[in-house]
Amino acid sequence: DSGVTQTPKHLITATGQRVTLRCSPRSGDLSVYWYQQSLDQGLQFLIQYYNGEERAKGNILERFSAQQFPDLHSELNLSSLELGDSALYFCASSSSGTSGMANTGELFFGEGSRLTVL
Amino acid sequence: AQKVTQAQTEISVVEKEDVTLDCVYETRDTTYYLFWYKQPPSGELVFLIRRNSFDEQNEISGRYSWNFQKSTSSFNFTITASQVVDSAVYFCALSEPFTGGGNKLTFGTGTQLKVEL
């Protein structure tokens, strides 16, 4: 058990809909990361938050947005869903949020939220 | 741009065989971290090891060992006396620091390891 909690574990919805994925980081971790894992794209970095602020952005679509709340949990919002958005969405947390050898720690991943868009 | 290549898509071995998973990376950074993660059939990503770019010592943890060679930009992972429970997808990853204090991991495409009786 990594200590990172993601809900829901499975979600089935229709094209055009909107869903929200939730992540609670490990106790004490300030950084939250979102990754998407799909068959054709592999594991892709979406976005990182550190203590409520966006710190790094990857290949996140404009239809997707995220935020980190004062209690450090994070939500990933996916809207106008398309078939190609079907994927496993991982949240990860770490204690560090800045670059540099002293601060780059391992990421602890949740079990993922499997999204199926029909 | 950072890149991680895991050329082996799938490897099948018989239990108790040794197996090496290859990882080659590209980066312009002089300071970086390399990682290995395991993804068993249940789907979660399990952290195995982190190695920084200044530490080229090989590391052994039980049946697992890692060989980091900066000269060839490789970070290979060997499982000794493989077991059925080792069956999983293994990902190699490279850290990338961002200006402004962010960082992310760039993952390889993974190697599916199947260990059979």
mmCIF file of C-alpha atoms in Angstrom:
data_model
loop_
_atom_site.group_PDB
_atom_site.id
_atom_site.type_symbol
_atom_site.label_atom_id
_atom_site.label_comp_id
_atom_site.label_asym_id
_atom_site.label_seq_id
_atom_site.Cartn_x
_atom_site.Cartn_y
_atom_site.Cartn_z
ATOM 1 C CA ASP A 1 0.000 0.000 0.000
ATOM 2 C CA SER A 2 1.602 3.243 -1.211
ATOM 3 C CA GLY A 3 -0.535 5.474 0.992
ATOM 4 C CA VAL A 4 -1.962 7.313 -2.024
ATOM 5 C CA THR A 5 -5.731 6.935 -2.367
ATOM 6 C CA GLN A 6 -7.606 7.370 -5.613
ATOM 7 C CA THR A 7 -11.338 7.290 -6.188
ATOM 8 C CA PRO A 8 -13.200 5.980 -8.014
ATOM 9 C CA LYS A 9 -11.309 2.845 -9.023
ATOM 10 C CA HIS A 10 -13.488 2.293 -12.062
ATOM 11 C CA LEU A 11 -15.693 4.669 -13.994
ATOM 12 C CA ILE A 12 -17.762 4.107 -17.101
ATOM 13 C CA THR A 13 -19.328 7.059 -18.838
ATOM 14 C CA ALA A 14 -20.445 8.283 -22.236
ATOM 15 C CA THR A 15 -18.848 10.590 -24.745
ATOM 16 C CA GLY A 16 -19.427 14.244 -24.055
ATOM 17 C CA GLN A 17 -19.735 13.751 -20.321
ATOM 18 C CA ARG A 18 -17.624 15.179 -17.517
ATOM 19 C CA VAL A 19 -15.981 13.266 -14.684
ATOM 20 C CA THR A 20 -13.910 14.111 -11.637
ATOM 21 C CA LEU A 21 -11.137 11.895 -10.305
ATOM 22 C CA ARG A 22 -9.985 12.369 -6.770
ATOM 23 C CA CYS A 23 -6.627 11.778 -5.136
ATOM 24 C CA SER A 24 -5.466 11.910 -1.543
ATOM 25 C CA PRO A 25 -1.659 11.985 -1.261
ATOM 26 C CA ARG A 26 0.435 10.239 1.349
ATOM 27 C CA SER A 27 0.363 11.919 4.711
ATOM 28 C CA GLY A 28 2.850 14.776 4.677
ATOM 29 C CA ASP A 29 3.440 14.818 0.922
ATOM 30 C CA LEU A 30 3.004 18.237 -0.630
ATOM 31 C CA SER A 31 3.363 17.309 -4.293
ATOM 32 C CA VAL A 32 0.679 15.627 -6.345
ATOM 33 C CA TYR A 33 1.169 14.410 -9.893
ATOM 34 C CA TRP A 34 -1.324 13.130 -12.444
ATOM 35 C CA TYR A 35 -0.392 10.617 -15.123
ATOM 36 C CA GLN A 36 -2.401 9.004 -17.886
ATOM 37 C CA GLN A 37 -1.680 5.463 -19.030
ATOM 38 C CA SER A 38 -3.177 4.369 -22.324
ATOM 39 C CA LEU A 39 -2.291 1.561 -24.687
ATOM 40 C CA ASP A 40 -1.132 3.831 -27.483
ATOM 41 C CA GLN A 41 0.520 6.629 -25.467
ATOM 42 C CA GLY A 42 1.995 4.744 -22.551
ATOM 43 C CA LEU A 43 2.512 6.602 -19.281
ATOM 44 C CA GLN A 44 2.166 10.320 -19.909
ATOM 45 C CA PHE A 45 2.718 13.086 -17.393
ATOM 46 C CA LEU A 46 -0.228 15.451 -17.170
ATOM 47 C CA ILE A 47 0.339 17.948 -14.397
ATOM 48 C CA GLN A 48 1.982 18.531 -11.019
ATOM 49 C CA TYR A 49 0.839 20.568 -8.022
ATOM 50 C CA TYR A 50 2.896 21.547 -5.032
ATOM 51 C CA ASN A 51 1.148 22.799 -1.933
ATOM 52 C CA GLY A 52 -1.788 24.090 -3.917
ATOM 53 C CA GLU A 53 0.134 25.656 -6.783
ATOM 54 C CA GLU A 54 0.634 24.315 -10.275
ATOM 55 C CA ARG A 55 4.318 23.524 -10.751
ATOM 56 C CA ALA A 56 4.690 21.591 -13.977
ATOM 57 C CA LYS A 57 2.511 20.858 -16.940
ATOM 58 C CA GLY A 58 2.824 18.057 -19.421
ATOM 59 C CA ASN A 59 0.626 16.787 -22.204
ATOM 60 C CA ILE A 60 -2.629 17.793 -20.581
ATOM 61 C CA LEU A 61 -5.513 18.582 -22.904
ATOM 62 C CA GLU A 62 -7.417 21.840 -22.571
ATOM 63 C CA ARG A 63 -10.525 19.776 -21.797
ATOM 64 C CA PHE A 64 -8.761 18.545 -18.669
ATOM 65 C CA SER A 65 -8.081 20.574 -15.560
ATOM 66 C CA ALA A 66 -6.812 19.896 -12.092
ATOM 67 C CA GLN A 67 -6.462 21.559 -8.743
ATOM 68 C CA GLN A 68 -5.005 20.886 -5.340
ATOM 69 C CA PHE A 69 -6.982 21.936 -2.297
ATOM 70 C CA PRO A 70 -5.758 23.327 1.052
ATOM 71 C CA ASP A 71 -6.000 19.859 2.602
ATOM 72 C CA LEU A 72 -3.648 18.733 -0.218
ATOM 73 C CA HIS A 73 -6.051 16.391 -1.937
ATOM 74 C CA SER A 74 -6.285 16.864 -5.672
ATOM 75 C CA GLU A 75 -8.957 16.491 -8.311
ATOM 76 C CA LEU A 76 -8.581 15.916 -12.028
ATOM 77 C CA ASN A 77 -11.542 17.081 -14.068
ATOM 78 C CA LEU A 78 -12.085 15.597 -17.511
ATOM 79 C CA SER A 79 -14.750 17.184 -19.681
ATOM 80 C CA SER A 80 -16.273 16.691 -23.134
ATOM 81 C CA LEU A 81 -15.014 13.158 -22.940
ATOM 82 C CA GLU A 82 -13.997 11.304 -26.074
ATOM 83 C CA LEU A 83 -13.439 7.622 -26.702
ATOM 84 C CA GLY A 84 -9.697 8.235 -26.747
ATOM 85 C CA ASP A 85 -9.772 9.477 -23.162
ATOM 86 C CA SER A 86 -10.341 5.919 -21.977
ATOM 87 C CA ALA A 87 -7.290 5.165 -19.898
ATOM 88 C CA LEU A 88 -5.907 4.448 -16.463
ATOM 89 C CA TYR A 89 -5.324 7.705 -14.599
ATOM 90 C CA PHE A 90 -2.720 7.633 -11.881
ATOM 91 C CA CYS A 91 -2.137 10.040 -9.098
ATOM 92 C CA ALA A 92 1.240 10.089 -7.383
ATOM 93 C CA SER A 93 2.654 12.034 -4.495
ATOM 94 C CA SER A 94 6.067 12.905 -3.194
ATOM 95 C CA SER A 95 7.453 14.943 -0.387
ATOM 96 C CA SER A 96 9.494 17.125 -2.716
ATOM 97 C CA GLY A 97 8.293 19.672 -5.196
ATOM 98 C CA THR A 98 11.406 21.354 -6.481
ATOM 99 C CA SER A 99 14.027 20.294 -8.954
ATOM 100 C CA GLY A 100 17.532 19.417 -7.955
ATOM 101 C CA MET A 101 19.220 16.325 -6.633
ATOM 102 C CA ALA A 102 18.444 16.980 -3.023
ATOM 103 C CA ASN A 103 14.747 17.298 -3.644
ATOM 104 C CA THR A 104 13.895 14.824 -6.362
ATOM 105 C CA GLY A 105 12.368 11.937 -4.567
ATOM 106 C CA GLU A 106 10.543 8.899 -5.763
ATOM 107 C CA LEU A 107 6.893 9.150 -6.634
ATOM 108 C CA PHE A 108 4.411 6.962 -4.812
ATOM 109 C CA PHE A 109 1.527 5.997 -7.041
ATOM 110 C CA GLY A 110 -2.051 5.239 -6.221
ATOM 111 C CA GLU A 111 -3.836 2.237 -7.692
ATOM 112 C CA GLY A 112 -5.287 4.343 -10.478
ATOM 113 C CA SER A 113 -8.749 5.204 -11.723
ATOM 114 C CA ARG A 114 -9.767 3.266 -14.797
ATOM 115 C CA LEU A 115 -11.938 5.415 -17.036
ATOM 116 C CA THR A 116 -13.949 3.855 -19.843
ATOM 117 C CA VAL A 117 -15.698 6.181 -22.264
ATOM 118 C CA LEU A 118 -18.390 4.519 -24.368
ATOM 119 C CA ALA B 1 14.099 16.401 -24.748
ATOM 120 C CA GLN B 2 14.327 13.543 -22.350
ATOM 121 C CA LYS B 3 13.799 10.036 -23.643
ATOM 122 C CA VAL B 4 13.767 6.571 -22.141
ATOM 123 C CA THR B 5 13.997 3.504 -24.354
ATOM 124 C CA GLN B 6 13.079 0.018 -23.282
ATOM 125 C CA ALA B 7 13.679 -1.964 -26.428
ATOM 126 C CA GLN B 8 12.416 -5.257 -25.015
ATOM 127 C CA THR B 9 8.654 -5.275 -25.325
ATOM 128 C CA GLU B 10 8.146 -8.706 -23.839
ATOM 129 C CA ILE B 11 10.408 -11.293 -22.242
ATOM 130 C CA SER B 12 9.436 -14.828 -21.281
ATOM 131 C CA VAL B 13 11.575 -16.932 -18.971
ATOM 132 C CA VAL B 14 11.225 -20.106 -17.002
ATOM 133 C CA GLU B 15 11.221 -19.854 -13.241
ATOM 134 C CA LYS B 16 14.687 -19.692 -11.652
ATOM 135 C CA GLU B 17 16.257 -18.212 -14.744
ATOM 136 C CA ASP B 18 18.044 -14.880 -14.480
ATOM 137 C CA VAL B 19 16.690 -12.074 -16.611
ATOM 138 C CA THR B 20 17.961 -8.595 -17.469
ATOM 139 C CA LEU B 21 15.699 -5.738 -18.484
ATOM 140 C CA ASP B 22 17.405 -3.050 -20.519
ATOM 141 C CA CYS B 23 16.946 0.684 -20.201
ATOM 142 C CA VAL B 24 18.684 3.377 -22.233
ATOM 143 C CA TYR B 25 18.063 7.041 -21.614
ATOM 144 C CA GLU B 26 18.784 10.397 -23.208
ATOM 145 C CA THR B 27 19.118 13.674 -21.362
ATOM 146 C CA ARG B 28 21.072 16.905 -21.567
ATOM 147 C CA ASP B 29 20.930 17.387 -17.829
ATOM 148 C CA THR B 30 24.033 16.644 -15.801
ATOM 149 C CA THR B 31 21.956 16.043 -12.705
ATOM 150 C CA TYR B 32 19.108 13.606 -12.936
ATOM 151 C CA TYR B 33 17.500 10.601 -11.318
ATOM 152 C CA LEU B 34 16.663 7.224 -12.770
ATOM 153 C CA PHE B 35 13.931 4.951 -11.498
ATOM 154 C CA TRP B 36 12.459 1.511 -11.959
ATOM 155 C CA TYR B 37 8.819 0.793 -11.283
ATOM 156 C CA LYS B 38 6.901 -2.486 -11.365
ATOM 157 C CA GLN B 39 3.308 -2.760 -12.542
ATOM 158 C CA PRO B 40 1.815 -6.143 -11.604
ATOM 159 C CA PRO B 41 -1.401 -7.404 -13.210
ATOM 160 C CA SER B 42 -3.413 -5.648 -10.500
ATOM 161 C CA GLY B 43 -2.366 -2.353 -12.094
ATOM 162 C CA GLU B 44 -0.657 -0.303 -9.411
ATOM 163 C CA LEU B 45 2.824 1.137 -9.943
ATOM 164 C CA VAL B 46 5.313 -0.018 -7.350
ATOM 165 C CA PHE B 47 8.535 1.902 -6.779
ATOM 166 C CA LEU B 48 11.638 -0.297 -6.910
ATOM 167 C CA ILE B 49 14.693 1.944 -6.979
ATOM 168 C CA ARG B 50 15.976 5.477 -7.461
ATOM 169 C CA ARG B 51 19.527 6.243 -8.570
ATOM 170 C CA ASN B 52 21.086 9.677 -8.986
ATOM 171 C CA SER B 53 23.373 10.573 -11.854
ATOM 172 C CA PHE B 54 26.448 10.931 -9.645
ATOM 173 C CA ASP B 55 26.257 7.488 -8.132
ATOM 174 C CA GLU B 56 27.367 4.775 -10.536
ATOM 175 C CA GLN B 57 27.725 2.057 -7.969
ATOM 176 C CA ASN B 58 25.727 -1.024 -8.712
ATOM 177 C CA GLU B 59 23.019 -1.847 -6.245
ATOM 178 C CA ILE B 60 21.681 -5.165 -5.063
ATOM 179 C CA SER B 61 18.479 -5.756 -3.152
ATOM 180 C CA GLY B 62 17.738 -9.407 -2.612
ATOM 181 C CA ARG B 63 17.187 -10.983 -6.019
ATOM 182 C CA TYR B 64 17.185 -7.583 -7.719
ATOM 183 C CA SER B 65 20.256 -5.757 -8.951
ATOM 184 C CA TRP B 66 20.797 -2.640 -11.013
ATOM 185 C CA ASN B 67 23.683 -1.691 -13.266
ATOM 186 C CA PHE B 68 24.037 2.025 -13.974
ATOM 187 C CA GLN B 69 26.557 2.964 -16.659
ATOM 188 C CA LYS B 70 26.714 6.641 -17.436
ATOM 189 C CA SER B 71 29.133 6.085 -20.334
ATOM 190 C CA THR B 72 26.475 4.147 -22.228
ATOM 191 C CA SER B 73 23.460 5.954 -20.718
ATOM 192 C CA SER B 74 22.050 2.684 -19.489
ATOM 193 C CA PHE B 75 20.360 1.593 -16.300
ATOM 194 C CA ASN B 76 19.699 -2.121 -16.559
ATOM 195 C CA PHE B 77 17.758 -4.230 -14.113
ATOM 196 C CA THR B 78 18.500 -7.888 -13.388
ATOM 197 C CA ILE B 79 16.291 -10.335 -11.561
ATOM 198 C CA THR B 80 18.154 -13.377 -10.313
ATOM 199 C CA ALA B 81 16.361 -16.710 -9.947
ATOM 200 C CA SER B 82 13.105 -15.306 -11.281
ATOM 201 C CA GLN B 83 9.796 -16.318 -9.747
ATOM 202 C CA VAL B 84 6.260 -16.379 -11.073
ATOM 203 C CA VAL B 85 5.432 -13.436 -8.799
ATOM 204 C CA ASP B 86 7.937 -11.354 -10.761
ATOM 205 C CA SER B 87 5.582 -11.433 -13.728
ATOM 206 C CA ALA B 88 4.692 -7.812 -14.373
ATOM 207 C CA VAL B 89 5.406 -4.842 -16.591
ATOM 208 C CA TYR B 90 8.563 -3.031 -15.584
ATOM 209 C CA PHE B 91 9.082 0.630 -16.337
ATOM 210 C CA CYS B 92 12.285 2.590 -16.378
ATOM 211 C CA ALA B 93 11.915 6.335 -15.799
ATOM 212 C CA LEU B 94 14.028 9.485 -15.876
ATOM 213 C CA SER B 95 13.431 12.613 -13.839
ATOM 214 C CA GLU B 96 13.273 15.968 -15.551
ATOM 215 C CA PRO B 97 13.532 19.119 -13.516
ATOM 216 C CA PHE B 98 11.428 22.066 -14.623
ATOM 217 C CA THR B 99 12.282 25.706 -14.364
ATOM 218 C CA GLY B 100 10.230 27.065 -11.512
ATOM 219 C CA GLY B 101 10.510 24.073 -9.261
ATOM 220 C CA GLY B 102 8.530 21.345 -10.910
ATOM 221 C CA ASN B 103 9.727 17.963 -11.952
ATOM 222 C CA LYS B 104 8.287 15.012 -13.769
ATOM 223 C CA LEU B 105 9.186 11.468 -14.667
ATOM 224 C CA THR B 106 9.542 10.413 -18.268
ATOM 225 C CA PHE B 107 8.717 6.732 -18.554
ATOM 226 C CA GLY B 108 9.841 4.156 -21.044
ATOM 227 C CA THR B 109 7.269 2.026 -22.801
ATOM 228 C CA GLY B 110 7.771 -0.824 -20.367
ATOM 229 C CA THR B 111 8.899 -4.428 -20.623
ATOM 230 C CA GLN B 112 6.357 -7.167 -20.010
ATOM 231 C CA LEU B 113 8.062 -9.972 -18.086
ATOM 232 C CA LYS B 114 6.402 -13.364 -18.007
ATOM 233 C CA VAL B 115 7.835 -15.983 -15.697
ATOM 234 C CA GLU B 116 6.486 -19.454 -16.273
ATOM 235 C CA LEU B 117 6.785 -22.655 -14.274
#
